[in-house]
JSON list of C-alpha atoms and ligand atoms in Angstrom, two decimals:
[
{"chain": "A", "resi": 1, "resn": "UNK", "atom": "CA", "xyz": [12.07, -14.71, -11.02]},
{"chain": "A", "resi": 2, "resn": "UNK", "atom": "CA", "xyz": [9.49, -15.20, -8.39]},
{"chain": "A", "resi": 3, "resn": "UNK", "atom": "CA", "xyz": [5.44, -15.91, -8.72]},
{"chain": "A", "resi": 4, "resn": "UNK", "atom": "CA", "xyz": [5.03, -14.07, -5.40]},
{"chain": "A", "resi": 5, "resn": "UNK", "atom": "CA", "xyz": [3.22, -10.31, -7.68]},
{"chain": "A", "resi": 6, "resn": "UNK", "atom": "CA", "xyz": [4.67, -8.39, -4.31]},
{"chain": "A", "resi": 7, "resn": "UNK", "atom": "CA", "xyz": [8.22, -9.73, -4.91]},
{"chain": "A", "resi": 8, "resn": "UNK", "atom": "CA", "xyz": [7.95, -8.94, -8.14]},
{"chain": "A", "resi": 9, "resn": "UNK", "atom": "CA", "xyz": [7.13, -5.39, -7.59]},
{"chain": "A", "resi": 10, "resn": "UNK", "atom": "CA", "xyz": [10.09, -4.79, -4.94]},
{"chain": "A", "resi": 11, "resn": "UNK", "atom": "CA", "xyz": [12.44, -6.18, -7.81]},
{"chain": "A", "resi": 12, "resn": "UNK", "atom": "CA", "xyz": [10.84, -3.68, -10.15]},
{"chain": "A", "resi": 13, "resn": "UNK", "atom": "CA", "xyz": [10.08, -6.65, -12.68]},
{"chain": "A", "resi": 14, "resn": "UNK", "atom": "CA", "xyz": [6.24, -6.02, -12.13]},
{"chain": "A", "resi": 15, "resn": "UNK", "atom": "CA", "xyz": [5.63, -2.36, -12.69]},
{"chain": "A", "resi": 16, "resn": "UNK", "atom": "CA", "xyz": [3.84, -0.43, -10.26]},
{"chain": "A", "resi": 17, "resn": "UNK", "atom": "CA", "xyz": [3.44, 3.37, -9.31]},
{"chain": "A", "resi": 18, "resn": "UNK", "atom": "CA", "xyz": [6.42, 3.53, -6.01]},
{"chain": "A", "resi": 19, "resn": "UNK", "atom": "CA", "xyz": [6.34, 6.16, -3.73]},
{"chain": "A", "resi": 20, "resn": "UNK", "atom": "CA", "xyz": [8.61, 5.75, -1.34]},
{"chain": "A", "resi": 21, "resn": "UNK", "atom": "CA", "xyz": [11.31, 3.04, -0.43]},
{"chain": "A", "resi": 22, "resn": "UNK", "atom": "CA", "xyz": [14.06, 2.12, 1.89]},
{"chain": "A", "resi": 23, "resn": "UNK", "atom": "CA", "xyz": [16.27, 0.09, 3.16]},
{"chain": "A", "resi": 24, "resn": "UNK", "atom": "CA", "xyz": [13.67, -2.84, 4.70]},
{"chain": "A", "resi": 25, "resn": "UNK", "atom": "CA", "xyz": [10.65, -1.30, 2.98]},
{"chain": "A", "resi": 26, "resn": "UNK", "atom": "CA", "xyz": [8.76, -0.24, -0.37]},
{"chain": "A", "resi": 27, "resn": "UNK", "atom": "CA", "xyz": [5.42, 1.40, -0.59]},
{"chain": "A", "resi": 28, "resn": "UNK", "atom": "CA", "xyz": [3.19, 1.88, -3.79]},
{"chain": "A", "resi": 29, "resn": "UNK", "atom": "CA", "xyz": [-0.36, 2.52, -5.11]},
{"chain": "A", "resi": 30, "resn": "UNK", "atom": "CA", "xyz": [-2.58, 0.01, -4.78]},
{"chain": "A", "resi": 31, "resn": "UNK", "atom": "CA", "xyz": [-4.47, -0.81, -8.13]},
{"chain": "A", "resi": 32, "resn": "UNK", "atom": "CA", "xyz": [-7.77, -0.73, -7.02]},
{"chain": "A", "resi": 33, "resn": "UNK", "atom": "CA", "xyz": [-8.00, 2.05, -4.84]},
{"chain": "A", "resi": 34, "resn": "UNK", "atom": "CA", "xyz": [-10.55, 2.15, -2.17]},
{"chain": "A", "resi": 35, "resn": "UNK", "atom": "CA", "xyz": [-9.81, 6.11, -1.76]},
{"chain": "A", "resi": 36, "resn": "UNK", "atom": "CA", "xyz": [-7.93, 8.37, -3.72]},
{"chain": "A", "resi": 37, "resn": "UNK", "atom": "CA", "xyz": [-4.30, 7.91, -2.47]},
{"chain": "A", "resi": 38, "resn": "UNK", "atom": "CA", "xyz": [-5.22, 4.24, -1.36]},
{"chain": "A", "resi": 39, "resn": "UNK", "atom": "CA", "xyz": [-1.03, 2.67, -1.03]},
{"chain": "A", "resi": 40, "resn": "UNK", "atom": "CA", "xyz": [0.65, -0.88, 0.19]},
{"chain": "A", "resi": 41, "resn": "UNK", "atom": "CA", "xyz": [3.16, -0.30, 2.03]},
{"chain": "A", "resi": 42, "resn": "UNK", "atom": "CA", "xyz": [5.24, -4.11, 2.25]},
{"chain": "A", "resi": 43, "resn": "UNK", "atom": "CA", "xyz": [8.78, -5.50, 3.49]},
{"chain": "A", "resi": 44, "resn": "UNK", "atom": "CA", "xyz": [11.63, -6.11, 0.78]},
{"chain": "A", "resi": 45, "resn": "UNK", "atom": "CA", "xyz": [11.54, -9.70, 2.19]},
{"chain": "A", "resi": 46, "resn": "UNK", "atom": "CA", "xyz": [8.79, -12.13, 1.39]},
{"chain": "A", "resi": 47, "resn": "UNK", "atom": "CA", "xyz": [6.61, -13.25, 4.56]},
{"chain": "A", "resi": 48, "resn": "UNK", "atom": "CA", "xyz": [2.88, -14.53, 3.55]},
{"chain": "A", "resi": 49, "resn": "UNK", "atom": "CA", "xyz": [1.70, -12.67, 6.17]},
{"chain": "A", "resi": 50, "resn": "UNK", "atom": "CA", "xyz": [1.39, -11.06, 9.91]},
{"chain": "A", "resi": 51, "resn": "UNK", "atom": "CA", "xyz": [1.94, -14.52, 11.60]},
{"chain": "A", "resi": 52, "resn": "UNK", "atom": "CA", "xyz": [4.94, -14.93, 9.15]},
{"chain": "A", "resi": 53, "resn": "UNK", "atom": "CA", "xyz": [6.68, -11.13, 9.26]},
{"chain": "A", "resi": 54, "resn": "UNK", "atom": "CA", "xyz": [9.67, -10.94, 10.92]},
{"chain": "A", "resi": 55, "resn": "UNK", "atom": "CA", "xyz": [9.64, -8.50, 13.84]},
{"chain": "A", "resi": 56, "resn": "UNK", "atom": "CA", "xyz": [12.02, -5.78, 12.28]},
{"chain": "A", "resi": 57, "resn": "UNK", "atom": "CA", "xyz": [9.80, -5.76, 9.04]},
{"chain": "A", "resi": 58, "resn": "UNK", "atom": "CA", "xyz": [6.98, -5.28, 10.60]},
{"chain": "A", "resi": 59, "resn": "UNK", "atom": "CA", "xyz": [7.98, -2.33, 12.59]},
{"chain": "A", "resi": 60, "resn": "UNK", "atom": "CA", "xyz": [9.87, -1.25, 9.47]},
{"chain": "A", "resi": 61, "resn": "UNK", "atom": "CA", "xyz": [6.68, -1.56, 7.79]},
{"chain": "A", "resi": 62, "resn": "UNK", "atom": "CA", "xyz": [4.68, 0.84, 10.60]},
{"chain": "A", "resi": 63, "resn": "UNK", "atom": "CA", "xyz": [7.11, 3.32, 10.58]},
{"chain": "A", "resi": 64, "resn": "UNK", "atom": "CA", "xyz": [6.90, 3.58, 6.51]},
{"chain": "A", "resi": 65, "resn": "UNK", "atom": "CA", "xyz": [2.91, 3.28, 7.03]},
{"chain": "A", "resi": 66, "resn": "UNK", "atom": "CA", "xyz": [3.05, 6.65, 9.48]},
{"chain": "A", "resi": 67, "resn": "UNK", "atom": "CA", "xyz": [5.72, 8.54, 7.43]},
{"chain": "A", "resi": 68, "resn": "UNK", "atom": "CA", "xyz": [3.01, 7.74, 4.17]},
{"chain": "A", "resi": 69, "resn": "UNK", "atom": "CA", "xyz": [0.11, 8.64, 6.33]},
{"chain": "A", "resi": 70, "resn": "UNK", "atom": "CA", "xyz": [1.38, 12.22, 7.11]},
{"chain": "A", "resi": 71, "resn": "UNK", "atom": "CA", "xyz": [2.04, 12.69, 3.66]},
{"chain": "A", "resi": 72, "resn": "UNK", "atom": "CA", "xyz": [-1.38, 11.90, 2.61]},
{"chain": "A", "resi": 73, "resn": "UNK", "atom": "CA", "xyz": [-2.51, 14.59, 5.22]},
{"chain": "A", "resi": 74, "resn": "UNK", "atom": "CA", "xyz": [-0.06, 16.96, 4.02]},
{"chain": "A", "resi": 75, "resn": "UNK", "atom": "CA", "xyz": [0.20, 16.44, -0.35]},
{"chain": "A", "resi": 76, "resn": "UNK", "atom": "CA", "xyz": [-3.37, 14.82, -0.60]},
{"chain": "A", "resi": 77, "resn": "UNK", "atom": "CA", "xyz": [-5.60, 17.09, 2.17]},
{"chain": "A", "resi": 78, "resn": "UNK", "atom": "CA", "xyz": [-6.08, 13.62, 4.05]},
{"chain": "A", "resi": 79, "resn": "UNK", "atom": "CA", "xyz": [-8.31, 14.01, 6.83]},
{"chain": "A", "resi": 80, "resn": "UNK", "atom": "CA", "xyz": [-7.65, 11.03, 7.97]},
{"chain": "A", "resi": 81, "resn": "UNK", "atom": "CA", "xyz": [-6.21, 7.58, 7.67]},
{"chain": "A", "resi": 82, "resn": "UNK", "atom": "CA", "xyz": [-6.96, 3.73, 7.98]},
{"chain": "A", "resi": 83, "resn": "UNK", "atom": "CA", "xyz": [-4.56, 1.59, 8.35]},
{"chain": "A", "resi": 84, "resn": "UNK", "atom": "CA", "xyz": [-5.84, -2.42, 7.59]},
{"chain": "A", "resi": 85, "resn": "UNK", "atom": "CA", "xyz": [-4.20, -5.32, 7.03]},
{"chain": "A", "resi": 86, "resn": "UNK", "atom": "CA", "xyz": [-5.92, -8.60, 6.22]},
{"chain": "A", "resi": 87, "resn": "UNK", "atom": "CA", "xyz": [-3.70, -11.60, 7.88]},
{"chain": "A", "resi": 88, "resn": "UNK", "atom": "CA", "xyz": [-5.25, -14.65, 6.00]},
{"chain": "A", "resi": 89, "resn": "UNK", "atom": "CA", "xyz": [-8.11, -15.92, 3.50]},
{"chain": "A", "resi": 90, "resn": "UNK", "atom": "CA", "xyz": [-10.74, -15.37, 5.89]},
{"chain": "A", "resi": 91, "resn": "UNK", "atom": "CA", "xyz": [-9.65, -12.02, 6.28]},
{"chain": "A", "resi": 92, "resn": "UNK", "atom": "CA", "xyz": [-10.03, -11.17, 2.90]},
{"chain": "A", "resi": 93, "resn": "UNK", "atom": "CA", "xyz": [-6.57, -11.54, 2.40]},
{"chain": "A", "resi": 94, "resn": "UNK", "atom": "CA", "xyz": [-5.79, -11.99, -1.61]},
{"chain": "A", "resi": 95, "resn": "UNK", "atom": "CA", "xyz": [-2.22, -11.40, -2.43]},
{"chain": "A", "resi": 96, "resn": "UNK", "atom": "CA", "xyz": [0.22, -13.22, 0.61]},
{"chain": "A", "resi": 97, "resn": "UNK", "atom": "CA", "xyz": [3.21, -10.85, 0.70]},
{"chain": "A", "resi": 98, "resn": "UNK", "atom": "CA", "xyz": [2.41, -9.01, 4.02]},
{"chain": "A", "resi": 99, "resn": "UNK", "atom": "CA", "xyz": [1.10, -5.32, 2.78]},
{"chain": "A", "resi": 100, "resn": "UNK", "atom": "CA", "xyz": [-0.11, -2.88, 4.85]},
{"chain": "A", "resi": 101, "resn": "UNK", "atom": "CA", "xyz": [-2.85, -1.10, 3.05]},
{"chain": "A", "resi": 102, "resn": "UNK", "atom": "CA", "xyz": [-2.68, 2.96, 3.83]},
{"chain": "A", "resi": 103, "resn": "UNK", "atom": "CA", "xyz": [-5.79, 4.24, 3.07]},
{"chain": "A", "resi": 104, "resn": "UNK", "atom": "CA", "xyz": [-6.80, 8.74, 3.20]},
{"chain": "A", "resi": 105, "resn": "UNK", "atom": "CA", "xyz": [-9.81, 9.60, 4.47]},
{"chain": "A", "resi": 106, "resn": "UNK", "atom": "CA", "xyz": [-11.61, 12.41, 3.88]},
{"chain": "A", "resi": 107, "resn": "UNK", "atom": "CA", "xyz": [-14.31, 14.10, 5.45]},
{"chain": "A", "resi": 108, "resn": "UNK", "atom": "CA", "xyz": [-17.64, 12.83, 3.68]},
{"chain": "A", "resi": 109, "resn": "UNK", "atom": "CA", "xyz": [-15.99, 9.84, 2.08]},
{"chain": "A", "resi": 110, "resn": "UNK", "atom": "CA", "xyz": [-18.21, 7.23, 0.85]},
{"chain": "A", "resi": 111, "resn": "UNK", "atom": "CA", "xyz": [-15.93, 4.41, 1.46]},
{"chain": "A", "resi": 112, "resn": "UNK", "atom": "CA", "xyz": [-16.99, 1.51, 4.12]},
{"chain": "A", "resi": 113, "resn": "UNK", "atom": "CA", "xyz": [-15.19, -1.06, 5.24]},
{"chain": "A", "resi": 114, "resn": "UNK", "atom": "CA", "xyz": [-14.35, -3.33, 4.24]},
{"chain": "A", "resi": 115, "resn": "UNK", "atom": "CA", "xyz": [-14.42, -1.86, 0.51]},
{"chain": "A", "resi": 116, "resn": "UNK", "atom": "CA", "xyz": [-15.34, -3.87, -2.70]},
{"chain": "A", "resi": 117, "resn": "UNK", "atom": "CA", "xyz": [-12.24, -3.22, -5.00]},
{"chain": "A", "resi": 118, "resn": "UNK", "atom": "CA", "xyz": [-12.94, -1.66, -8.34]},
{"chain": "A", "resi": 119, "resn": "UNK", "atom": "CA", "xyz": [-10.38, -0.77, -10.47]},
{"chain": "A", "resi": 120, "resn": "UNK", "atom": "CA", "xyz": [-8.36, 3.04, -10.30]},
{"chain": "A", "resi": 121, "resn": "UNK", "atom": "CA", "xyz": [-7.84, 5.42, -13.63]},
{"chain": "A", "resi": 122, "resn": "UNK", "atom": "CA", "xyz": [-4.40, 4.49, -14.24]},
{"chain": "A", "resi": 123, "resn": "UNK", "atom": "CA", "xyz": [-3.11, 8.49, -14.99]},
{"chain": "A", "resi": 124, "resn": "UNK", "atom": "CA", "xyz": [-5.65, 9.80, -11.80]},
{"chain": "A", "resi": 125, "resn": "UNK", "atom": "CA", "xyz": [-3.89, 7.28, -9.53]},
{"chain": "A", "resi": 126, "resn": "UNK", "atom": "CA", "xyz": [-0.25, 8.09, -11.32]},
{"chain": "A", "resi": 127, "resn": "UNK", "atom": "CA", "xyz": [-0.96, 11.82, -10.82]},
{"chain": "A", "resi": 128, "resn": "UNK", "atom": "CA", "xyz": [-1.49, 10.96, -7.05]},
{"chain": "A", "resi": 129, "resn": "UNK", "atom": "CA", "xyz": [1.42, 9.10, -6.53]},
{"chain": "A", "resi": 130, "resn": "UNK", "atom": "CA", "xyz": [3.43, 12.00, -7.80]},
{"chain": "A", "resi": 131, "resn": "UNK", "atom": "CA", "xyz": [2.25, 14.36, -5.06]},
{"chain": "A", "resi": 132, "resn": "UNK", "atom": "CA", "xyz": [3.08, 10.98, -2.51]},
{"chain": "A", "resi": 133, "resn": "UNK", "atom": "CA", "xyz": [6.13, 10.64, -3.94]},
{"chain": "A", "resi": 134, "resn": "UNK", "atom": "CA", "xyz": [9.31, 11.25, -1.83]},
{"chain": "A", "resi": 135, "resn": "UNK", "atom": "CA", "xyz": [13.07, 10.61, -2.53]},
{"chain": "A", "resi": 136, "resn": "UNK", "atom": "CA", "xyz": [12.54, 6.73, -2.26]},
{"chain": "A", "resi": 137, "resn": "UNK", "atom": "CA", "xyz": [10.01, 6.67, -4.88]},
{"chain": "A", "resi": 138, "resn": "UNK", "atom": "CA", "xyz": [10.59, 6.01, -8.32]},
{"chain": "A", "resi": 139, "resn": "UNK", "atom": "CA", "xyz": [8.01, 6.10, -11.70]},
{"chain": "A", "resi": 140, "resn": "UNK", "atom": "CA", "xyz": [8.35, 2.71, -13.22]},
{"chain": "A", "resi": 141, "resn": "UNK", "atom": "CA", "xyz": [5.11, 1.88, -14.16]},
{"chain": "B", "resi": 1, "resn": "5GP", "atom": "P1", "xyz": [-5.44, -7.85, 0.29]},
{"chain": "B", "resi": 1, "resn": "5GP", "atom": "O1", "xyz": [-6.79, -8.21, -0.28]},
{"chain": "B", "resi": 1, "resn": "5GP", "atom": "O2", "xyz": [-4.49, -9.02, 0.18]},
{"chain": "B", "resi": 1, "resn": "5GP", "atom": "O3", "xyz": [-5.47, -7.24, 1.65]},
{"chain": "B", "resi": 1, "resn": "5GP", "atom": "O4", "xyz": [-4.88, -6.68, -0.64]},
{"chain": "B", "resi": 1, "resn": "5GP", "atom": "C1", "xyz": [-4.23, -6.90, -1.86]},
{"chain": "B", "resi": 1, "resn": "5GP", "atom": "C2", "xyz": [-4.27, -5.58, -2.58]},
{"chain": "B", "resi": 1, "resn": "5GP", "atom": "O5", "xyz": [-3.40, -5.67, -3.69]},
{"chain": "B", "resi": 1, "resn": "5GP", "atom": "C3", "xyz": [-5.67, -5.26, -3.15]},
{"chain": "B", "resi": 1, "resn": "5GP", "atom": "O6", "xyz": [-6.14, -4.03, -2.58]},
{"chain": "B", "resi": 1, "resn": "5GP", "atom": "C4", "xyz": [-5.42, -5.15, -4.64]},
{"chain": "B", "resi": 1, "resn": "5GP", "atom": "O7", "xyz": [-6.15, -4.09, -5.24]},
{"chain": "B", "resi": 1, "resn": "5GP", "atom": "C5", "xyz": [-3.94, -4.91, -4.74]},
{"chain": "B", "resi": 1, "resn": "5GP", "atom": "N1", "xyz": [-3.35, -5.43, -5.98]},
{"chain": "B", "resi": 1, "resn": "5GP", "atom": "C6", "xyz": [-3.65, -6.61, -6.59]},
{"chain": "B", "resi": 1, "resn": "5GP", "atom": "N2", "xyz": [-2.89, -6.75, -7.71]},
{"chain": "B", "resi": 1, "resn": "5GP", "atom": "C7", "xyz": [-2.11, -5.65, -7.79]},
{"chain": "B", "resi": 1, "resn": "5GP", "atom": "C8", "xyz": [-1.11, -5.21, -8.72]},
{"chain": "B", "resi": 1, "resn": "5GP", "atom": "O8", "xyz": [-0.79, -5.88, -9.71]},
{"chain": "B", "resi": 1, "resn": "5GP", "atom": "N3", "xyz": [-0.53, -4.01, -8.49]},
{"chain": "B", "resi": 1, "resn": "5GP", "atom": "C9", "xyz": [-0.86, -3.22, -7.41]},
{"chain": "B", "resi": 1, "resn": "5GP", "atom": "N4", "xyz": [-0.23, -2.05, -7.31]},
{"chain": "B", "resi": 1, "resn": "5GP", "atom": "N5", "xyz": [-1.79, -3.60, -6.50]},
{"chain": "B", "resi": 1, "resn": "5GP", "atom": "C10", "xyz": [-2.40, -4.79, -6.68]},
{"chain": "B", "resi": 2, "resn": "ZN", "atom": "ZN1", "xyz": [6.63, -11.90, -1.94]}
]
């Protein structure tokens, strides 16, 4: 058991739509999504945040963020991609498991950042994470 909501989605005790996974990492779709597509990718291991990560998490964690991004560009049409991450309150940051957020962009979006989060369909953003979805991603939620 853990109160930390990220820990509790990497044990699978929280359910959430995965998409990919390995060995230091676990990416899935983020809730409210700021663009269709709009994943977290985050370390197995707790750290609050960017100052906290240990070194080989967070290149773990860029690595899984670029594999992601070119499969939003080539499952989703992704034009393009921001990567953000919000390292503290001031920030904006609101849940303190480090996450990298891996947002698609495409051409004539109307997101800006920073985006006010507003809640996703649950099926549209299940039906996106199936065309994410590679061999380290599982349905449980
Ligand atoms: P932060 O504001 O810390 O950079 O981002 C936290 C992100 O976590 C937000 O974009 C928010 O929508 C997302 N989030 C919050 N609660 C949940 C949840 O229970 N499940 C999932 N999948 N995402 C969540
Ligand atoms: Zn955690």
């Amino acid at each position: 058991m853990t109160d930390c909501l990220f820990c509790g989605i990497v044990e699978g005790s929280v359910p959430s739509q995965t998409v990919a996974s390995d060995e230091r990492t676990v990416a899935f779709m983020d809730i409210n999504p700021a663009t269709p597509g709009h994943a977290l990718v985050v370390p197995r291991a707790h750290s609050a945040d960017l100052l906290d990560i240990d070194a080989g998490d967070l290149a773990a964690t860029s690595v899984a963020s670029q594999r992601l991004a070119r499969r939003m560009k080539e499952e989703l049409g992704a034009d393009g991609v921001n990567l953000i991450n919000a390292c503290g309150e001031v920030a904006f940051q609101t849940v303190f498991h480090f996450h990298i957020h891996v947002v698609p962009r495409y051409r004539g979006d109307p997101l800006k950042l920073p985006w006010v989060p507003t809640e996703g369909d649950p099926d549209e953003i299940a039906a996106t994470a199936a065309k994410l979805r590679d061999a380290g991603g599982g349905d449980d939620g």
